[in-house]
CSV table of C-alpha atoms and ligand atoms in Angstrom, one decimal:
chain,number,residue,atom,x,y,z
A,1,UNK,CA,-0.9,20.6,-24.5
A,2,UNK,CA,-1.8,17.9,-26.7
A,3,UNK,CA,0.2,14.6,-27.1
A,4,UNK,CA,-0.9,12.8,-30.0
A,5,UNK,CA,-0.2,9.3,-31.9
A,6,UNK,CA,-1.0,9.4,-35.5
A,7,UNK,CA,-1.3,5.9,-37.1
A,8,UNK,CA,1.6,4.4,-35.1
A,9,UNK,CA,3.1,1.2,-36.3
A,10,UNK,CA,6.0,-0.7,-34.7
A,11,UNK,CA,7.8,-3.9,-35.4
A,12,UNK,CA,10.6,-5.4,-33.3
A,13,UNK,CA,12.0,-7.2,-36.6
A,14,UNK,CA,11.6,-5.3,-40.0
A,15,UNK,CA,9.9,-8.4,-41.3
A,16,UNK,CA,8.2,-9.4,-38.0
A,17,UNK,CA,4.6,-8.9,-36.9
A,18,UNK,CA,3.6,-5.4,-36.0
A,19,UNK,CA,3.4,-5.0,-32.3
A,20,UNK,CA,1.3,-2.0,-32.8
A,21,UNK,CA,-0.6,-1.4,-35.8
A,22,UNK,CA,-2.0,1.9,-37.0
A,23,UNK,CA,-2.8,3.1,-33.4
A,24,UNK,CA,-4.1,6.6,-33.0
A,25,UNK,CA,-4.3,8.3,-29.6
A,26,UNK,CA,-4.9,11.7,-28.2
A,27,UNK,CA,-4.2,13.0,-24.7
A,28,UNK,CA,-4.8,16.4,-23.4
A,29,UNK,CA,-3.4,18.0,-20.4
A,30,UNK,CA,-5.4,17.5,-17.3
A,31,UNK,CA,-6.7,14.4,-18.9
A,32,UNK,CA,-6.4,10.9,-17.4
A,33,UNK,CA,-6.7,8.3,-20.1
A,34,UNK,CA,-6.7,4.7,-19.4
A,35,UNK,CA,-5.4,2.1,-21.7
A,36,UNK,CA,-6.9,-1.3,-21.6
A,37,UNK,CA,-6.4,-4.4,-23.6
A,38,UNK,CA,-5.0,-8.0,-23.1
A,39,UNK,CA,-1.4,-8.6,-22.4
A,40,UNK,CA,0.6,-8.8,-25.7
A,41,UNK,CA,-1.4,-6.0,-27.4
A,42,UNK,CA,1.5,-3.7,-27.1
A,43,UNK,CA,0.5,-1.4,-24.2
A,44,UNK,CA,4.2,-1.1,-22.9
A,45,UNK,CA,5.4,-0.6,-26.7
A,46,UNK,CA,2.9,2.3,-27.2
A,47,UNK,CA,4.2,3.9,-24.0
A,48,UNK,CA,7.8,3.7,-25.2
A,49,UNK,CA,6.9,5.3,-28.4
A,50,UNK,CA,5.0,8.0,-26.9
A,51,UNK,CA,7.9,8.8,-24.7
A,52,UNK,CA,10.3,8.8,-27.3
A,53,UNK,CA,12.2,5.7,-26.3
A,54,UNK,CA,11.6,4.0,-29.7
A,55,UNK,CA,10.9,5.2,-33.0
A,56,UNK,CA,7.7,4.1,-34.8
A,57,UNK,CA,8.2,2.4,-38.2
A,58,UNK,CA,5.1,4.3,-39.3
A,59,UNK,CA,3.1,7.2,-38.2
A,60,UNK,CA,4.3,9.8,-35.6
A,61,UNK,CA,4.0,11.2,-32.2
A,62,UNK,CA,3.4,14.7,-31.9
A,63,UNK,CA,3.5,17.2,-29.0
A,64,UNK,CA,1.4,20.3,-29.8
A,65,UNK,CA,1.6,19.3,-33.5
A,66,UNK,CA,5.4,19.2,-33.5
A,67,UNK,CA,7.1,15.8,-33.8
A,68,UNK,CA,8.4,14.8,-30.3
A,69,UNK,CA,11.8,13.9,-31.5
A,70,UNK,CA,12.5,17.6,-32.5
A,71,UNK,CA,12.0,18.5,-28.6
A,72,UNK,CA,15.6,19.0,-27.3
A,73,UNK,CA,16.9,18.4,-23.6
A,74,UNK,CA,14.3,17.1,-21.2
A,75,UNK,CA,11.5,15.3,-22.5
A,76,UNK,CA,8.2,16.6,-21.5
A,77,UNK,CA,6.7,13.2,-21.7
A,78,UNK,CA,7.9,11.0,-19.0
A,79,UNK,CA,7.3,7.2,-18.2
A,80,UNK,CA,7.1,5.2,-15.1
A,81,UNK,CA,7.5,1.5,-15.4
A,82,UNK,CA,6.2,-1.5,-13.6
A,83,UNK,CA,9.7,-2.5,-12.3
A,84,UNK,CA,11.7,0.1,-10.7
A,85,UNK,CA,14.5,-2.1,-10.0
A,86,UNK,CA,15.3,-2.4,-13.5
A,87,UNK,CA,15.4,1.3,-14.1
A,88,UNK,CA,17.6,2.7,-11.6
A,89,UNK,CA,21.4,2.5,-11.3
A,90,UNK,CA,22.2,-0.3,-8.6
A,91,UNK,CA,25.7,1.1,-8.0
A,92,UNK,CA,24.6,4.7,-6.8
A,93,UNK,CA,22.5,5.8,-3.7
A,94,UNK,CA,18.9,7.0,-4.4
A,95,UNK,CA,20.1,10.4,-3.3
A,96,UNK,CA,22.8,10.6,-6.0
A,97,UNK,CA,20.4,9.1,-8.6
A,98,UNK,CA,17.8,11.9,-7.7
A,99,UNK,CA,20.5,14.6,-7.7
A,100,UNK,CA,21.4,14.0,-11.2
A,101,UNK,CA,18.4,16.3,-12.3
A,102,UNK,CA,16.8,19.1,-10.6
A,103,UNK,CA,16.3,19.5,-6.9
A,104,UNK,CA,13.2,17.6,-6.1
A,105,UNK,CA,10.7,19.6,-4.2
A,106,UNK,CA,10.1,18.8,-0.5
A,107,UNK,CA,6.4,18.6,-1.2
A,108,UNK,CA,7.0,16.0,-3.6
A,109,UNK,CA,9.2,13.8,-1.3
A,110,UNK,CA,6.7,14.4,1.5
A,111,UNK,CA,3.9,13.4,-0.7
A,112,UNK,CA,5.3,10.3,-1.8
A,113,UNK,CA,6.3,9.5,1.8
A,114,UNK,CA,9.9,9.2,0.8
A,115,UNK,CA,11.9,9.2,4.1
A,116,UNK,CA,15.2,11.2,4.1
A,117,UNK,CA,17.1,8.3,5.6
A,118,UNK,CA,16.5,6.3,2.1
A,119,UNK,CA,18.5,8.8,0.2
A,120,UNK,CA,21.8,7.3,1.6
A,121,UNK,CA,20.6,3.7,0.7
A,122,UNK,CA,21.4,1.8,-2.3
A,123,UNK,CA,18.4,0.3,-4.5
A,124,UNK,CA,19.1,-3.2,-3.3
A,125,UNK,CA,18.2,-2.0,0.1
A,126,UNK,CA,14.9,-0.7,-0.8
A,127,UNK,CA,11.6,-2.5,-1.4
A,128,UNK,CA,9.9,-2.4,-4.8
A,129,UNK,CA,7.4,0.1,-3.4
A,130,UNK,CA,10.1,2.5,-2.0
A,131,UNK,CA,12.1,2.4,-5.3
A,132,UNK,CA,8.8,3.1,-7.1
A,133,UNK,CA,8.3,6.3,-5.1
A,134,UNK,CA,11.8,7.3,-6.3
A,135,UNK,CA,10.9,6.6,-9.9
A,136,UNK,CA,7.7,8.7,-9.5
A,137,UNK,CA,9.7,11.6,-8.0
A,138,UNK,CA,12.2,11.3,-10.8
A,139,UNK,CA,9.6,11.6,-13.6
A,140,UNK,CA,8.1,14.7,-12.3
A,141,UNK,CA,10.6,17.2,-13.4
A,142,UNK,CA,9.4,20.8,-13.6
A,143,UNK,CA,9.3,20.3,-17.4
A,144,UNK,CA,7.0,17.2,-17.3
A,145,UNK,CA,3.8,17.8,-18.9
A,146,UNK,CA,2.7,14.2,-19.7
A,147,UNK,CA,3.2,11.2,-17.5
A,148,UNK,CA,2.8,7.6,-18.9
A,149,UNK,CA,2.3,5.0,-16.1
A,150,UNK,CA,2.8,1.6,-17.4
A,151,UNK,CA,1.5,-0.8,-14.6
A,152,UNK,CA,2.8,1.7,-12.2
A,153,UNK,CA,1.3,0.0,-9.2
A,154,UNK,CA,0.9,-3.5,-10.3
A,155,UNK,CA,3.6,-4.8,-8.0
A,156,UNK,CA,2.8,-2.8,-5.0
A,157,UNK,CA,0.6,-3.6,-1.9
A,158,UNK,CA,-2.8,-1.6,-1.8
A,159,UNK,CA,-1.8,1.0,0.6
A,160,UNK,CA,1.4,1.9,-1.4
A,161,UNK,CA,-0.7,1.9,-4.5
A,162,UNK,CA,-3.4,4.3,-2.9
A,163,UNK,CA,-0.6,6.4,-1.6
A,164,UNK,CA,1.3,7.1,-4.7
A,165,UNK,CA,-1.9,7.6,-6.8
A,166,UNK,CA,-3.5,9.9,-4.4
A,167,UNK,CA,-0.4,12.0,-4.8
A,168,UNK,CA,-0.1,11.8,-8.3
A,169,UNK,CA,-3.6,12.7,-8.8
A,170,UNK,CA,-3.2,15.9,-6.7
A,171,UNK,CA,0.0,16.7,-8.6
A,172,UNK,CA,-1.5,16.1,-12.0
A,173,UNK,CA,-4.3,18.6,-10.9
A,174,UNK,CA,-2.0,21.3,-9.7
A,175,UNK,CA,0.2,21.1,-12.8
A,176,UNK,CA,-2.4,20.5,-15.3
A,177,UNK,CA,-0.6,17.0,-16.3
A,178,UNK,CA,-1.9,14.7,-18.9
A,179,UNK,CA,-1.9,11.0,-17.7
A,180,UNK,CA,-1.8,7.9,-19.6
A,181,UNK,CA,-2.6,5.0,-17.2
A,182,UNK,CA,-2.0,1.3,-18.2
A,183,UNK,CA,-3.4,-1.1,-15.6
A,184,UNK,CA,-4.9,-4.6,-15.7
A,185,UNK,CA,-7.0,-3.8,-12.7
A,186,UNK,CA,-10.5,-2.4,-13.9
A,187,UNK,CA,-11.2,-1.1,-10.5
A,188,UNK,CA,-8.3,1.1,-10.6
A,189,UNK,CA,-8.9,2.4,-13.9
A,190,UNK,CA,-12.6,3.3,-13.0
A,191,UNK,CA,-11.1,5.2,-9.9
A,192,UNK,CA,-8.5,7.0,-11.8
A,193,UNK,CA,-9.4,7.8,-15.2
A,194,UNK,CA,-11.6,10.5,-17.0
A,195,UNK,CA,-11.9,8.1,-20.0
A,196,UNK,CA,-10.4,4.8,-21.3
A,197,UNK,CA,-9.3,3.6,-24.7
A,198,UNK,CA,-9.0,-0.1,-25.6
A,199,UNK,CA,-6.0,-1.2,-27.6
B,1,UNK,CA,-8.5,-34.7,10.5
B,2,UNK,CA,-4.7,-33.6,10.5
B,3,UNK,CA,-4.0,-30.8,8.3
B,4,UNK,CA,-2.0,-31.6,5.2
B,5,UNK,CA,0.7,-29.0,6.2
B,6,UNK,CA,1.0,-27.3,9.4
B,7,UNK,CA,3.6,-24.5,9.9
B,8,UNK,CA,4.1,-23.6,13.6
B,9,UNK,CA,6.4,-20.6,15.1
B,10,UNK,CA,8.3,-20.5,11.8
B,11,UNK,CA,11.1,-17.8,11.8
B,12,UNK,CA,13.4,-17.3,9.0
B,13,UNK,CA,16.3,-15.0,9.4
B,14,UNK,CA,19.4,-13.9,7.2
B,15,UNK,CA,22.8,-13.3,8.2
B,16,UNK,CA,24.3,-10.5,6.2
B,17,UNK,CA,27.5,-8.6,6.0
B,18,UNK,CA,27.1,-5.0,4.8
B,19,UNK,CA,29.8,-3.4,3.0
B,20,UNK,CA,32.8,-4.6,4.9
B,21,UNK,CA,32.4,-6.9,7.7
B,22,UNK,CA,29.7,-5.8,9.9
B,23,UNK,CA,27.3,-8.7,10.7
B,24,UNK,CA,23.7,-8.1,10.7
B,25,UNK,CA,20.8,-10.6,11.4
B,26,UNK,CA,17.7,-9.7,9.5
B,27,UNK,CA,14.6,-11.4,10.6
B,28,UNK,CA,12.6,-11.8,7.5
B,29,UNK,CA,9.8,-14.0,8.7
B,30,UNK,CA,8.6,-14.1,12.5
B,31,UNK,CA,6.5,-16.5,14.4
B,32,UNK,CA,4.3,-17.5,11.3
B,33,UNK,CA,1.5,-20.0,11.8
B,34,UNK,CA,-0.3,-21.5,9.0
B,35,UNK,CA,-2.1,-24.8,8.3
B,36,UNK,CA,-3.4,-25.9,5.0
B,37,UNK,CA,-6.0,-28.7,4.4
B,38,UNK,CA,-6.5,-30.9,1.6
B,39,UNK,CA,-8.7,-29.4,-1.0
B,40,UNK,CA,-8.0,-25.8,0.5
B,41,UNK,CA,-6.5,-22.8,-1.2
B,42,UNK,CA,-4.7,-20.7,1.5
B,43,UNK,CA,-3.2,-17.5,0.3
B,44,UNK,CA,-0.3,-15.6,2.2
B,45,UNK,CA,-0.8,-11.9,0.9
B,46,UNK,CA,2.3,-9.4,1.5
B,47,UNK,CA,3.8,-6.7,-0.1
B,48,UNK,CA,6.7,-7.5,-2.5
B,49,UNK,CA,10.1,-7.9,-1.0
B,50,UNK,CA,8.5,-8.4,2.2
B,51,UNK,CA,10.0,-11.8,2.6
B,52,UNK,CA,6.8,-13.8,2.0
B,53,UNK,CA,8.6,-15.8,-0.8
B,54,UNK,CA,10.9,-17.3,1.8
B,55,UNK,CA,8.1,-19.2,3.2
B,56,UNK,CA,7.9,-21.4,0.1
B,57,UNK,CA,11.7,-21.9,0.1
B,58,UNK,CA,11.5,-22.9,3.8
B,59,UNK,CA,8.9,-25.5,3.3
B,60,UNK,CA,10.5,-27.0,0.3
B,61,UNK,CA,13.9,-27.0,2.1
B,62,UNK,CA,15.6,-24.9,-0.6
B,63,UNK,CA,16.7,-21.7,1.6
B,64,UNK,CA,20.0,-20.3,0.8
B,65,UNK,CA,23.0,-21.0,2.9
B,66,UNK,CA,23.0,-17.8,4.9
B,67,UNK,CA,19.4,-18.5,6.3
B,68,UNK,CA,18.4,-19.6,9.6
B,69,UNK,CA,15.1,-21.3,10.0
B,70,UNK,CA,13.3,-22.2,13.3
B,71,UNK,CA,9.9,-23.7,14.1
B,72,UNK,CA,8.2,-26.7,13.1
B,73,UNK,CA,6.5,-27.8,9.8
B,74,UNK,CA,4.5,-30.7,9.8
B,75,UNK,CA,3.4,-32.5,6.5
B,76,UNK,CA,1.0,-35.2,6.3
B,77,UNK,CA,1.3,-35.9,10.0
B,78,UNK,CA,5.1,-36.0,10.3
B,79,UNK,CA,7.6,-33.5,10.7
B,80,UNK,CA,9.1,-32.1,7.3
B,81,UNK,CA,12.7,-32.5,8.0
B,82,UNK,CA,15.2,-31.3,5.3
B,83,UNK,CA,15.8,-34.8,4.3
B,84,UNK,CA,12.0,-35.6,3.8
B,85,UNK,CA,11.5,-32.2,2.0
B,86,UNK,CA,14.3,-33.2,-0.4
B,87,UNK,CA,12.5,-36.6,-1.2
B,88,UNK,CA,9.2,-35.1,-1.6
B,89,UNK,CA,10.1,-31.9,-3.4
B,90,UNK,CA,9.1,-32.2,-7.2
B,91,UNK,CA,6.8,-35.1,-6.5
B,92,UNK,CA,4.4,-34.8,-3.7
B,93,UNK,CA,5.1,-31.0,-2.8
B,94,UNK,CA,5.8,-28.7,-5.9
B,95,UNK,CA,6.6,-25.3,-6.6
B,96,UNK,CA,5.0,-23.1,-9.2
B,97,UNK,CA,7.6,-20.5,-9.5
B,98,UNK,CA,7.3,-16.8,-9.9
B,99,UNK,CA,9.8,-16.5,-12.8
B,100,UNK,CA,9.8,-18.2,-16.1
B,101,UNK,CA,13.7,-18.3,-15.7
B,102,UNK,CA,13.0,-21.6,-13.9
B,103,UNK,CA,12.6,-23.2,-17.2
B,104,UNK,CA,15.5,-24.4,-18.9
B,105,UNK,CA,15.9,-22.1,-22.1
B,106,UNK,CA,17.8,-24.8,-24.0
B,107,UNK,CA,15.2,-27.5,-23.5
B,108,UNK,CA,11.9,-27.6,-25.4
B,109,UNK,CA,8.7,-27.6,-23.6
B,110,UNK,CA,7.7,-31.5,-23.9
B,111,UNK,CA,10.7,-32.9,-22.4
B,112,UNK,CA,10.7,-30.3,-19.6
B,113,UNK,CA,7.2,-31.2,-18.5
B,114,UNK,CA,8.1,-34.9,-18.0
B,115,UNK,CA,9.1,-38.1,-19.7
B,116,UNK,CA,6.3,-39.9,-20.3
B,117,UNK,CA,4.8,-38.7,-23.6
B,118,UNK,CA,1.3,-39.5,-23.0
B,119,UNK,CA,1.3,-38.0,-19.4
B,120,UNK,CA,2.8,-34.9,-20.8
B,121,UNK,CA,0.3,-34.5,-23.6
B,122,UNK,CA,-2.6,-35.1,-21.0
B,123,UNK,CA,-1.3,-32.4,-18.6
B,124,UNK,CA,-0.6,-30.1,-21.4
B,125,UNK,CA,-3.9,-30.7,-22.8
B,126,UNK,CA,-5.5,-29.9,-19.7
B,127,UNK,CA,-4.2,-26.5,-19.5
B,128,UNK,CA,-5.0,-25.8,-23.2
B,129,UNK,CA,-1.8,-26.1,-24.6
B,130,UNK,CA,-1.8,-27.9,-27.9
B,131,UNK,CA,0.8,-30.5,-29.2
B,132,UNK,CA,2.6,-27.6,-31.1
B,133,UNK,CA,3.7,-26.5,-27.8
B,134,UNK,CA,5.9,-29.4,-27.0
B,135,UNK,CA,8.3,-28.3,-29.5
B,136,UNK,CA,8.7,-24.8,-28.4
B,137,UNK,CA,11.4,-23.4,-26.7
B,138,UNK,CA,10.6,-21.3,-23.6
B,139,UNK,CA,11.5,-17.8,-25.2
B,140,UNK,CA,8.8,-18.7,-27.9
B,141,UNK,CA,6.0,-18.8,-25.2
B,142,UNK,CA,3.8,-15.8,-24.7
B,143,UNK,CA,3.4,-14.8,-20.8
B,144,UNK,CA,0.2,-16.7,-20.4
B,145,UNK,CA,1.6,-19.8,-21.9
B,146,UNK,CA,4.7,-19.8,-20.0
B,147,UNK,CA,2.7,-19.7,-16.9
B,148,UNK,CA,0.5,-22.6,-18.0
B,149,UNK,CA,3.7,-24.5,-19.0
B,150,UNK,CA,5.2,-23.8,-15.2
B,151,UNK,CA,1.9,-25.2,-13.8
B,152,UNK,CA,2.0,-28.2,-16.1
B,153,UNK,CA,5.5,-29.0,-15.1
B,154,UNK,CA,4.7,-28.7,-11.5
B,155,UNK,CA,1.2,-30.8,-11.7
B,156,UNK,CA,2.4,-33.4,-13.9
B,157,UNK,CA,3.6,-35.5,-10.8
B,158,UNK,CA,0.1,-35.1,-9.3
B,159,UNK,CA,1.3,-33.6,-6.1
B,160,UNK,CA,-0.7,-33.2,-3.0
B,161,UNK,CA,0.4,-29.9,-2.2
B,162,UNK,CA,1.2,-27.0,-4.7
B,163,UNK,CA,2.9,-23.7,-3.6
B,164,UNK,CA,2.5,-21.1,-6.1
B,165,UNK,CA,4.6,-18.0,-5.7
B,166,UNK,CA,3.3,-15.0,-7.3
B,167,UNK,CA,2.0,-16.9,-10.3
B,168,UNK,CA,0.4,-14.4,-12.3
B,169,UNK,CA,3.1,-11.5,-12.9
B,170,UNK,CA,2.5,-9.1,-15.8
B,171,UNK,CA,-0.8,-10.9,-17.0
B,172,UNK,CA,-3.9,-9.0,-17.6
B,173,UNK,CA,-7.0,-9.6,-15.6
B,174,UNK,CA,-8.5,-12.2,-17.8
B,175,UNK,CA,-5.4,-14.4,-18.0
B,176,UNK,CA,-4.4,-14.1,-14.4
B,177,UNK,CA,-8.1,-15.2,-13.5
B,178,UNK,CA,-7.9,-18.2,-15.7
B,179,UNK,CA,-4.3,-19.2,-14.1
B,180,UNK,CA,-5.9,-18.8,-10.7
B,181,UNK,CA,-8.8,-20.9,-11.7
B,182,UNK,CA,-6.6,-23.8,-12.5
B,183,UNK,CA,-5.4,-23.6,-9.0
B,184,UNK,CA,-9.0,-23.7,-7.7
B,185,UNK,CA,-9.6,-26.7,-9.9
B,186,UNK,CA,-6.4,-28.4,-8.5
B,187,UNK,CA,-7.9,-27.6,-4.9
B,188,UNK,CA,-11.3,-28.9,-5.9
B,189,UNK,CA,-9.8,-32.2,-6.6
B,190,UNK,CA,-8.1,-32.4,-3.2
B,191,UNK,CA,-4.8,-30.8,-3.7
B,192,UNK,CA,-3.7,-28.2,-1.0
B,193,UNK,CA,-2.8,-25.0,-2.6
B,194,UNK,CA,-0.4,-22.3,-1.0
B,195,UNK,CA,-0.8,-19.2,-3.0
B,196,UNK,CA,1.7,-16.7,-2.0
B,197,UNK,CA,1.0,-13.1,-3.5
B,198,UNK,CA,1.1,-9.4,-3.2
B,199,UNK,CA,-2.2,-9.1,-4.9
B,200,UNK,CA,-5.3,-9.4,-2.4
B,201,UNK,CA,-7.9,-8.7,-4.8
B,202,UNK,CA,-6.7,-11.7,-7.1
B,203,UNK,CA,-6.2,-13.9,-3.8
B,204,UNK,CA,-9.5,-13.6,-2.9
B,205,UNK,CA,-11.0,-14.7,-6.2
B,206,UNK,CA,-10.0,-18.5,-5.3
B,207,UNK,CA,-8.7,-18.5,-1.7
B,208,UNK,CA,-10.6,-20.3,1.1
B,209,UNK,CA,-8.6,-18.2,3.6
B,210,UNK,CA,-6.2,-15.4,3.7
B,211,UNK,CA,-3.2,-14.8,6.0
B,212,UNK,CA,-2.0,-11.1,5.9
B,213,UNK,CA,1.8,-10.7,6.0
B,214,UNK,CA,3.2,-7.3,7.6
B,215,UNK,CA,6.7,-6.6,8.2
B,216,UNK,CA,7.7,-10.4,8.5
B,217,UNK,CA,4.7,-11.3,10.5
B,218,UNK,CA,1.1,-12.7,10.0
B,219,UNK,CA,-1.1,-10.2,11.6
B,220,UNK,CA,-4.4,-11.9,10.7
B,221,UNK,CA,-5.9,-15.1,9.2
B,222,UNK,CA,-9.4,-14.7,8.1
B,223,UNK,CA,-11.6,-16.9,6.1
B,224,UNK,CA,-12.2,-15.3,2.6
B,225,UNK,CA,-15.7,-14.3,3.2
B,226,UNK,CA,-14.6,-12.0,6.0
B,227,UNK,CA,-13.2,-9.7,3.3
B,228,UNK,CA,-16.6,-8.9,2.1
B,229,UNK,CA,-17.3,-6.6,4.8
B,230,UNK,CA,-15.0,-4.3,6.5
B,231,UNK,CA,-16.7,-4.8,10.1
B,232,UNK,CA,-15.5,-8.6,9.7
B,233,UNK,CA,-11.9,-8.0,9.6
B,234,UNK,CA,-9.8,-8.1,12.7
B,235,UNK,CA,-6.6,-6.4,12.4
B,236,UNK,CA,-6.0,-2.7,12.0
B,237,UNK,CA,-3.8,-3.3,9.1
B,238,UNK,CA,-6.0,-5.6,7.4
B,239,UNK,CA,-8.7,-2.9,7.5
B,240,UNK,CA,-6.4,-0.4,6.1
B,241,UNK,CA,-5.6,-2.7,3.1
B,242,UNK,CA,-9.7,-3.1,2.5
B,243,UNK,CA,-10.0,0.7,2.7
B,244,UNK,CA,-7.2,1.2,0.2
B,245,UNK,CA,-8.9,-0.9,-2.5
B,246,UNK,CA,-9.9,1.3,-5.4
B,247,UNK,CA,-13.5,0.0,-5.1
B,248,UNK,CA,-13.6,0.9,-1.4
B,249,UNK,CA,-12.6,4.3,-1.1
B,250,UNK,CA,-9.0,4.1,-2.2
B,251,UNK,CA,-7.8,5.7,1.2
B,252,UNK,CA,-4.2,5.3,2.1
B,253,UNK,CA,-3.1,5.3,5.6
B,254,UNK,CA,0.5,7.2,6.0
B,255,UNK,CA,4.0,5.6,6.5
B,256,UNK,CA,5.7,2.6,5.0
B,257,UNK,CA,6.2,-0.7,6.3
B,258,UNK,CA,9.6,-0.9,8.3
B,259,UNK,CA,12.6,-2.7,7.3
B,260,UNK,CA,13.5,-6.3,8.7
B,261,UNK,CA,16.5,-4.7,9.9
B,262,UNK,CA,14.8,-1.6,11.5
B,263,UNK,CA,11.7,-3.0,13.4
B,264,UNK,CA,10.3,-1.2,16.3
B,265,UNK,CA,9.8,-3.0,19.6
B,266,UNK,CA,6.5,-5.0,19.8
B,267,UNK,CA,4.0,-4.5,17.4
B,268,UNK,CA,5.5,-3.6,14.0
B,269,UNK,CA,2.4,-1.8,13.0
B,270,UNK,CA,2.3,0.5,16.0
B,271,UNK,CA,3.8,3.7,14.2
B,272,UNK,CA,0.9,3.5,11.9
B,273,UNK,CA,-1.7,2.3,14.1
B,274,UNK,CA,-4.7,4.6,15.2
B,275,UNK,CA,-5.5,2.3,18.1
B,276,UNK,CA,-1.9,2.1,19.5
B,277,UNK,CA,-1.4,2.1,23.3
B,278,UNK,CA,1.8,1.9,25.4
B,279,UNK,CA,1.1,-2.0,25.8
B,280,UNK,CA,1.5,-2.4,22.0
B,281,UNK,CA,5.3,-1.8,22.6
B,282,UNK,CA,5.6,-5.4,24.4
B,283,UNK,CA,4.9,-8.8,23.3
B,284,UNK,CA,1.8,-9.2,21.0
B,285,UNK,CA,0.6,-12.7,20.6
B,286,UNK,CA,-0.9,-14.5,17.7
B,287,UNK,CA,-4.1,-15.7,18.9
B,288,UNK,CA,-7.4,-17.3,17.6
B,289,UNK,CA,-10.4,-14.6,17.3
B,290,UNK,CA,-13.7,-15.4,15.8
B,291,UNK,CA,-13.0,-18.0,13.3
B,292,UNK,CA,-9.5,-16.5,12.3
B,293,UNK,CA,-6.5,-15.4,14.0
B,294,UNK,CA,-5.1,-12.0,14.9
B,295,UNK,CA,-1.9,-10.5,16.1
B,296,UNK,CA,-3.3,-7.5,17.8
B,297,UNK,CA,-3.9,-6.4,21.5
B,298,UNK,CA,-6.7,-4.2,20.5
B,299,UNK,CA,-8.6,-5.9,17.6
B,300,UNK,CA,-11.2,-4.2,15.7
B,301,UNK,CA,-13.6,-7.1,15.8
B,302,UNK,CA,-14.8,-9.2,18.7
B,303,UNK,CA,-15.0,-8.4,22.3
B,304,UNK,CA,-11.6,-9.1,23.3
B,305,UNK,CA,-9.7,-5.8,23.9
C,401,SF4,S1,-1.2,-4.3,18.8
C,401,SF4,FE1,-1.5,-2.2,19.3
C,401,SF4,S2,-0.3,-1.0,17.7
C,401,SF4,FE2,-0.4,-3.2,17.1
C,401,SF4,S3,-2.2,-3.3,15.6
C,401,SF4,FE3,-2.9,-3.8,17.7
C,401,SF4,S4,-3.6,-1.8,18.5
C,401,SF4,FE4,-2.3,-1.1,16.7
């Protein structure tokens, strides 16, 4: 599969400056593309556009040549954010949140070192690293083909970072996922990516 | 010379009432020892949510009401009592907070930094913030600018001790490096700097020494130079951190840090430690070793075992 951004432009306000201006990007299955560039260049915005959370003001996002917005149901492009505590429902246990979707495979739970006891806890009772493991598990539905990782491990300690990434690399390999990786750490990008693109 | 700040056997715990009335004591920091000299950057490195921010709040005397603190904190040769902390806070001892939320959203930058206009200009100038910054409201600042305003606000009073709690969130490597460089400059001018962060790599770029925090305890204190070579590190956890660096193998050990409420007896690292023996279930003291400190019965470095 191919995920493509063609000539994307995005503004927060119709008359404001373009956060993203005429960006092109191509990501193929099995690729791991690192996105670099200083803060404020719209890396997160680009991820949001690619995952269909926002609509571009100009240009289009295509999945295998077809506009992403025409895909119905579960979006094959999933995103994991830097701050997991902002994207989980604080009032539900993690088990309940996970159960909303498909049955997460045992292999995924084990690979992400998610302990069964956490499933009965509420988000406020888990650390950022533990929550992030959930968010990764949740983004890896059976229909996921591309995963956009926006500073996925920036707030995590080194061991948790290495654990999550070694699992993700294996999973991407076995399912031929395409990964887009945003990180401020160049050693990390060097380690993970098959190529990089500057924004 | 007496250190600028000395923290001995500091423990901070919380009383929590979970869902209903069951009362729990959560030990967030246990038996922490740390000294900071004038002109030194001491980093405390631990994963987010590990309770290390409480160290800053403990020193500043701004812990929440349900927290309980034990141990001694000595500042400039005399005990840092809550009363003394309150008097020094914001003047001699300042916090550079993690969140831009500490800035007053309804007040322009200039007056937030200080009253004396010339002094305000001088300090903003030092951090590369032009006169136009003074008239901006916090929401108009970019991430990097906001960090520099936070530093300006903190150091306008020429403090002797700066406590920086996770000072570079969300910044790219260059911007983060610049911000940290400012702390190094402060130290080079004689200020003591306590840097609290989850980012070991960044901490190593400016720190003189690094204390590694695990499950509420400091497990090792080492001169920053010891992180150049795996062989120079003392604690099995510190070695695991080193080996998990992307440039050093990217190899994770299994398992996760235990909760403050669910700590094993004895060494909290024992369930993940390859060198664990039955004695590790008992008391594990924090002790000096080869120019640093370690909390381990079978450290990786030195002859003690
Ligand atoms: S005290 Fe024992 S279990 Fe703890 S780190 Fe040292 S060897 Fe490992």
